[in-house]
Structure formats: structure tokens, C-alpha cells
Amino acid sequence: MDEANLKSAADLAKHRKAAFPNESAEYAEAREKLLAQEIEFRRQMTRLAEQRQALPPGPLIEKDYRFRDAAGTDLGLIDLFGDDETLITYFWMFGPQRDRPCPMCTNWLGSVDGNASDVKQRAALKILGRSPVARQQAFADERGWRNLDFVETVGDDYAHDLGVLTPEGDEYPALVVYQRDGDAVRAFYSAEMPAEAADPGQDPRTAPDIASLWNLLDLTPEGRGTDWYPKLSYERD
């Protein structure tokens, strides 16, 4: 971003065009001030993206983690890249001990499925789970997902090393981006927001929030709320 040529957010906000007629002067003033803050937020998000993309080389992945695809083929981490230089992975909470997958993972993957074909034009995208691929795929078929590639983690070393599997068998999700380095693999970025970093009254979450559900609800007067989470299904009226 060309910081030297940025105009004042407040000045840019003056170019706002009202979406609907008959707004009050009070609303117009408040909306213009909010637009200035939205411009500043957009700029900060751009700075974050540029800072993320400029990270130095991440740690080499030295352990030989094994995976299994839908065909039952035994794969290493580098095999998941295919012909791409970047691999986006999401470890979801659908281990063999669970009757059904995590509702929040399910919600997020539903939105990713709609974008997966486009994402895969730029990077490899794999959804990792501790359950056999056939079990993961059966749930995907139930949800109508068509564009996600599921992979089974062989053994639990991968989950343990990421810290997403507790000794008691509880799972946590993990979004990790890997980068090819010749014949080796480096970790490029992972969502690392710890629970201790949560602000009062909020769940720990990354910036930006990767869930389109919460981003949409943040546009509403009621917001995302403090005691509601998505479910796998809802009773019909």
C-alpha cells in the first residue's frame, strides 16, 4: 500500500452517497463518521495482509507426517501440494470419537465449499480430519458440498504436534498454510490466537475473522450475540 499518497479517511468519507433517501441529519453524520473508520479499518487490514505476506521463511517441517486420500493412497505432507507452491489446510473437529462433526467447523466449511474451486486456482486446499475419508465425504455429501478435498491424518502425531488434540481426546480446529521450499515444506502461517488473548466477553478469534457467518451478523443491529452458536440442523416452523 502506498502510504505516502493516502488521503485522509475523513475526507474520503465525505464522498459517501446515501443508499436510501430521507435519512436524518443525525444518521447521515453518524454514517459518515463510521465510513471514515471503515476506511481506516480497510487500510489496517491491508497492512496486516502485507505484513503477513512478508513473513520470513517459517520453520521446516521435519517430521514425516502421513496422510491418506480418498483413493486410500499413503501421502506425505509435500504430496498434498500437487503442482502448487502453497497449501492451505484446515484440520476440522471430526475425529472417530465424534458422532457428528463440530457445528462451527461445519458452518465454516460450508462457506469454503462455495469458494473452493476458485481458491484452488491459486493454491492447494485440503481438509484434514482424523476420521477415514469415506466418513468425512459421507457427511460432505449430506451437506451438499461438492468442492472440498478431504484427507485423513494417519496416526495422531500431526494433531498432537499442532496442539489440537488433548490427552483426553478433545479436538480443536487448525488453519495452517504451508509453503513449498524445493523438496521440503515450511510452515508459512497459522491462526495462533490463544484463548488468553481473547478480549472480555469475546471468544478468541483471528483477525480477520475467517467465518463469514460472524462477519455477516456483525453488519446487523443485534450483532453476533454472546450466547448463540450455529447448529448442524434447526427445527422447521
Tab-separated table of C-alpha atoms in Angstrom:
chain	number	residue	atom	x	y	z
A	1	MET	CA	0.000	0.000	0.000
A	2	ASP	CA	1.342	3.413	-0.977
A	3	GLU	CA	1.172	5.079	2.438
A	4	ALA	CA	2.639	8.366	1.191
A	5	ASN	CA	-0.272	9.008	-1.152
A	6	LEU	CA	-3.144	8.064	1.133
A	7	LYS	CA	-5.776	10.732	1.559
A	8	SER	CA	-7.482	11.472	4.838
A	9	ALA	CA	-10.122	8.884	5.648
A	10	ALA	CA	-12.403	11.654	6.871
A	11	ASP	CA	-12.054	13.484	3.532
A	12	LEU	CA	-12.739	10.304	1.568
A	13	ALA	CA	-15.804	9.615	3.686
A	14	LYS	CA	-17.299	12.921	2.544
A	15	HIS	CA	-17.810	11.314	-0.881
A	16	ARG	CA	-20.369	8.967	0.676
A	17	LYS	CA	-23.586	8.530	-1.276
A	18	ALA	CA	-26.635	7.623	0.787
A	19	ALA	CA	-28.107	4.225	-0.033
A	20	PHE	CA	-31.667	5.439	0.574
A	21	PRO	CA	-33.381	8.852	0.582
A	22	ASN	CA	-34.918	10.548	3.609
A	23	GLU	CA	-32.136	9.794	6.077
A	24	SER	CA	-31.986	12.138	9.042
A	25	ALA	CA	-29.114	14.558	9.532
A	26	GLU	CA	-28.180	12.618	12.660
A	27	TYR	CA	-27.977	9.355	10.737
A	28	ALA	CA	-26.018	10.930	7.870
A	29	GLU	CA	-23.442	12.391	10.253
A	30	ALA	CA	-23.045	9.139	12.168
A	31	ARG	CA	-22.789	7.108	8.971
A	32	GLU	CA	-20.104	9.404	7.539
A	33	LYS	CA	-18.037	9.069	10.725
A	34	LEU	CA	-18.470	5.313	10.590
A	35	LEU	CA	-17.392	5.252	6.933
A	36	ALA	CA	-14.171	7.062	7.870
A	37	GLN	CA	-13.486	4.361	10.460
A	38	GLU	CA	-14.288	1.656	7.886
A	39	ILE	CA	-11.724	3.199	5.527
A	40	GLU	CA	-9.113	3.186	8.301
A	41	PHE	CA	-10.000	-0.418	9.112
A	42	ARG	CA	-9.641	-1.399	5.450
A	43	ARG	CA	-6.198	0.160	5.419
A	44	GLN	CA	-5.174	-1.672	8.575
A	45	MET	CA	-6.397	-4.944	7.090
A	46	THR	CA	-4.270	-4.257	4.005
A	47	ARG	CA	-1.265	-3.565	6.210
A	48	LEU	CA	-1.850	-6.837	8.055
A	49	ALA	CA	-2.041	-8.777	4.793
A	50	GLU	CA	1.173	-7.198	3.540
A	51	GLN	CA	2.920	-7.878	6.856
A	52	ARG	CA	1.720	-11.495	6.770
A	53	GLN	CA	2.900	-11.979	3.190
A	54	ALA	CA	6.323	-10.546	4.121
A	55	LEU	CA	6.966	-13.053	6.910
A	56	PRO	CA	10.474	-14.543	6.797
A	57	PRO	CA	10.824	-18.262	5.974
A	58	GLY	CA	8.893	-20.298	8.503
A	59	PRO	CA	10.066	-23.445	10.263
A	60	LEU	CA	10.886	-26.514	8.205
A	61	ILE	CA	8.521	-29.417	8.739
A	62	GLU	CA	10.973	-32.168	9.608
A	63	LYS	CA	8.623	-34.901	10.813
A	64	ASP	CA	7.259	-37.230	8.157
A	65	TYR	CA	3.539	-36.784	8.764
A	66	ARG	CA	1.425	-39.275	6.833
A	67	PHE	CA	-1.982	-38.823	5.268
A	68	ARG	CA	-4.473	-40.902	3.297
A	69	ASP	CA	-6.631	-39.603	0.457
A	70	ALA	CA	-9.980	-40.778	-0.913
A	71	ALA	CA	-8.267	-43.456	-3.011
A	72	GLY	CA	-6.510	-44.848	0.071
A	73	THR	CA	-3.127	-43.602	-1.161
A	74	ASP	CA	-0.478	-43.011	1.505
A	75	LEU	CA	0.844	-39.456	1.187
A	76	GLY	CA	3.368	-37.151	2.788
A	77	LEU	CA	2.716	-33.508	3.512
A	78	ILE	CA	4.504	-32.370	0.350
A	79	ASP	CA	2.284	-34.646	-1.737
A	80	LEU	CA	-0.749	-32.611	-0.671
A	81	PHE	CA	0.586	-29.643	-2.664
A	82	GLY	CA	0.106	-31.292	-6.040
A	83	ASP	CA	1.606	-28.854	-8.537
A	84	ASP	CA	1.092	-25.797	-6.300
A	85	GLU	CA	3.646	-23.852	-4.290
A	86	THR	CA	1.209	-23.127	-1.450
A	87	LEU	CA	-1.031	-25.449	0.538
A	88	ILE	CA	-3.959	-24.261	2.654
A	89	THR	CA	-5.128	-26.796	5.220
A	90	TYR	CA	-7.944	-26.869	7.735
A	91	PHE	CA	-7.988	-29.527	10.433
A	92	TRP	CA	-11.618	-29.958	11.421
A	93	MET	CA	-13.157	-31.476	14.515
A	94	PHE	CA	-14.497	-34.759	13.162
A	95	GLY	CA	-12.435	-37.448	14.828
A	96	PRO	CA	-13.591	-41.059	15.175
A	97	GLN	CA	-14.854	-40.410	18.694
A	98	ARG	CA	-17.436	-37.887	17.461
A	99	ASP	CA	-20.866	-38.965	16.247
A	100	ARG	CA	-21.172	-35.750	14.256
A	101	PRO	CA	-18.649	-33.045	13.351
A	102	CYS	CA	-18.270	-29.722	15.126
A	103	PRO	CA	-21.104	-27.342	14.118
A	104	MET	CA	-18.759	-24.354	13.845
A	105	CYS	CA	-16.303	-26.277	11.637
A	106	THR	CA	-19.288	-27.368	9.565
A	107	ASN	CA	-20.515	-23.802	9.210
A	108	TRP	CA	-17.129	-22.571	8.072
A	109	LEU	CA	-16.520	-25.411	5.642
A	110	GLY	CA	-19.919	-24.779	4.076
A	111	SER	CA	-18.794	-21.294	3.085
A	112	VAL	CA	-15.382	-22.545	1.955
A	113	ASP	CA	-17.002	-25.149	-0.300
A	114	GLY	CA	-18.588	-22.367	-2.331
A	115	ASN	CA	-15.196	-20.753	-2.883
A	116	ALA	CA	-13.017	-23.855	-3.111
A	117	SER	CA	-12.940	-24.087	-6.907
A	118	ASP	CA	-11.704	-20.512	-7.092
A	119	VAL	CA	-9.204	-20.899	-4.246
A	120	LYS	CA	-7.714	-23.950	-5.948
A	121	GLN	CA	-6.771	-21.797	-8.931
A	122	ARG	CA	-4.232	-20.128	-6.638
A	123	ALA	CA	-3.289	-22.751	-4.026
A	124	ALA	CA	-3.889	-26.327	-2.982
A	125	LEU	CA	-6.704	-26.693	-0.448
A	126	LYS	CA	-7.092	-29.773	1.762
A	127	ILE	CA	-9.444	-30.501	4.644
A	128	LEU	CA	-7.792	-32.757	7.203
A	129	GLY	CA	-9.607	-34.973	9.672
A	130	ARG	CA	-8.875	-37.913	11.947
A	131	SER	CA	-11.794	-39.914	10.551
A	132	PRO	CA	-11.474	-42.011	7.375
A	133	VAL	CA	-12.060	-40.029	4.201
A	134	ALA	CA	-15.175	-42.056	3.399
A	135	ARG	CA	-16.751	-40.915	6.666
A	136	GLN	CA	-15.795	-37.296	6.059
A	137	GLN	CA	-17.063	-37.460	2.494
A	138	ALA	CA	-20.362	-39.018	3.563
A	139	PHE	CA	-21.044	-36.004	5.746
A	140	ALA	CA	-19.989	-33.673	2.923
A	141	ASP	CA	-22.475	-35.403	0.629
A	142	GLU	CA	-25.172	-34.962	3.255
A	143	ARG	CA	-24.467	-31.220	3.339
A	144	GLY	CA	-24.299	-30.920	-0.446
A	145	TRP	CA	-20.615	-29.965	-0.505
A	146	ARG	CA	-19.013	-30.672	-3.860
A	147	ASN	CA	-15.647	-28.895	-3.984
A	148	LEU	CA	-13.702	-29.876	-0.866
A	149	ASP	CA	-10.872	-32.433	-0.861
A	150	PHE	CA	-10.791	-34.455	2.352
A	151	VAL	CA	-7.706	-36.188	3.713
A	152	GLU	CA	-7.307	-38.487	6.705
A	153	THR	CA	-4.443	-37.879	9.116
A	154	VAL	CA	-2.695	-41.223	9.687
A	155	GLY	CA	-1.963	-41.524	13.372
A	156	ASP	CA	-2.225	-38.581	15.733
A	157	ASP	CA	1.276	-37.115	15.563
A	158	TYR	CA	0.077	-34.275	13.329
A	159	ALA	CA	-2.787	-33.323	15.642
A	160	HIS	CA	-0.671	-33.693	18.779
A	161	ASP	CA	2.181	-31.596	17.390
A	162	LEU	CA	-0.223	-28.834	16.370
A	163	GLY	CA	-1.698	-28.907	19.867
A	164	VAL	CA	-5.213	-29.577	18.586
A	165	LEU	CA	-5.712	-32.966	20.257
A	166	THR	CA	-5.683	-33.236	24.026
A	167	PRO	CA	-4.736	-36.371	26.002
A	168	GLU	CA	-8.449	-36.688	26.815
A	169	GLY	CA	-9.297	-36.841	23.094
A	170	ASP	CA	-10.776	-33.356	22.731
A	171	GLU	CA	-10.133	-31.725	19.361
A	172	TYR	CA	-9.640	-28.144	18.231
A	173	PRO	CA	-9.562	-26.751	14.677
A	174	ALA	CA	-6.407	-25.529	12.951
A	175	LEU	CA	-5.970	-23.367	9.873
A	176	VAL	CA	-2.401	-23.757	8.608
A	177	VAL	CA	-0.811	-22.522	5.396
A	178	TYR	CA	2.305	-24.290	4.118
A	179	GLN	CA	4.864	-23.230	1.533
A	180	ARG	CA	6.951	-25.459	-0.716
A	181	ASP	CA	10.715	-24.959	-0.387
A	182	GLY	CA	12.276	-27.148	-3.044
A	183	ASP	CA	11.737	-30.717	-1.877
A	184	ALA	CA	10.894	-29.538	1.643
A	185	VAL	CA	7.901	-27.883	3.293
A	186	ARG	CA	7.833	-24.843	5.535
A	187	ALA	CA	5.023	-23.597	7.714
A	188	PHE	CA	4.059	-20.172	6.371
A	189	TYR	CA	1.176	-19.064	8.578
A	190	SER	CA	-1.234	-20.475	11.110
A	191	ALA	CA	-4.047	-18.931	13.068
A	192	GLU	CA	-2.453	-18.683	16.512
A	193	MET	CA	-4.889	-16.629	18.569
A	194	PRO	CA	-4.714	-18.204	22.058
A	195	ALA	CA	-7.647	-18.262	24.441
A	196	GLU	CA	-5.662	-15.995	26.757
A	197	ALA	CA	-5.691	-13.290	24.062
A	198	ALA	CA	-9.475	-13.004	23.973
A	199	ASP	CA	-10.947	-9.658	24.948
A	200	PRO	CA	-13.511	-9.558	27.770
A	201	GLY	CA	-16.836	-11.019	26.697
A	202	GLN	CA	-15.473	-12.384	23.406
A	203	ASP	CA	-14.295	-15.715	22.078
A	204	PRO	CA	-10.686	-15.830	20.870
A	205	ARG	CA	-10.669	-15.239	17.147
A	206	THR	CA	-8.282	-14.361	14.380
A	207	ALA	CA	-8.068	-11.055	12.570
A	208	PRO	CA	-9.634	-11.090	10.118
A	209	ASP	CA	-12.336	-13.402	11.369
A	210	ILE	CA	-12.386	-16.225	8.817
A	211	ALA	CA	-16.057	-17.077	9.430
A	212	SER	CA	-18.428	-15.335	7.035
A	213	LEU	CA	-21.257	-16.108	9.483
A	214	TRP	CA	-19.884	-13.724	12.089
A	215	ASN	CA	-18.919	-11.086	9.528
A	216	LEU	CA	-22.478	-11.013	8.207
A	217	LEU	CA	-24.001	-10.862	11.681
A	218	ASP	CA	-21.636	-8.027	12.585
A	219	LEU	CA	-23.496	-5.949	9.967
A	220	THR	CA	-26.775	-6.271	11.873
A	221	PRO	CA	-28.101	-4.165	14.771
A	222	GLU	CA	-28.034	-7.184	17.099
A	223	GLY	CA	-24.537	-8.325	16.102
A	224	ARG	CA	-23.249	-11.837	16.678
A	225	GLY	CA	-24.547	-12.040	20.232
A	226	THR	CA	-22.804	-13.598	23.213
A	227	ASP	CA	-24.643	-16.890	23.736
A	228	TRP	CA	-25.525	-18.225	20.271
A	229	TYR	CA	-23.622	-20.656	18.072
A	230	PRO	CA	-24.624	-22.430	14.869
A	231	LYS	CA	-26.079	-25.943	14.950
A	232	LEU	CA	-25.934	-28.782	12.474
A	233	SER	CA	-29.689	-28.506	11.948
A	234	TYR	CA	-32.637	-26.391	13.040
A	235	GLU	CA	-36.244	-27.270	13.698
A	236	ARG	CA	-38.521	-26.057	10.957
A	237	ASP	CA	-41.535	-23.958	11.891
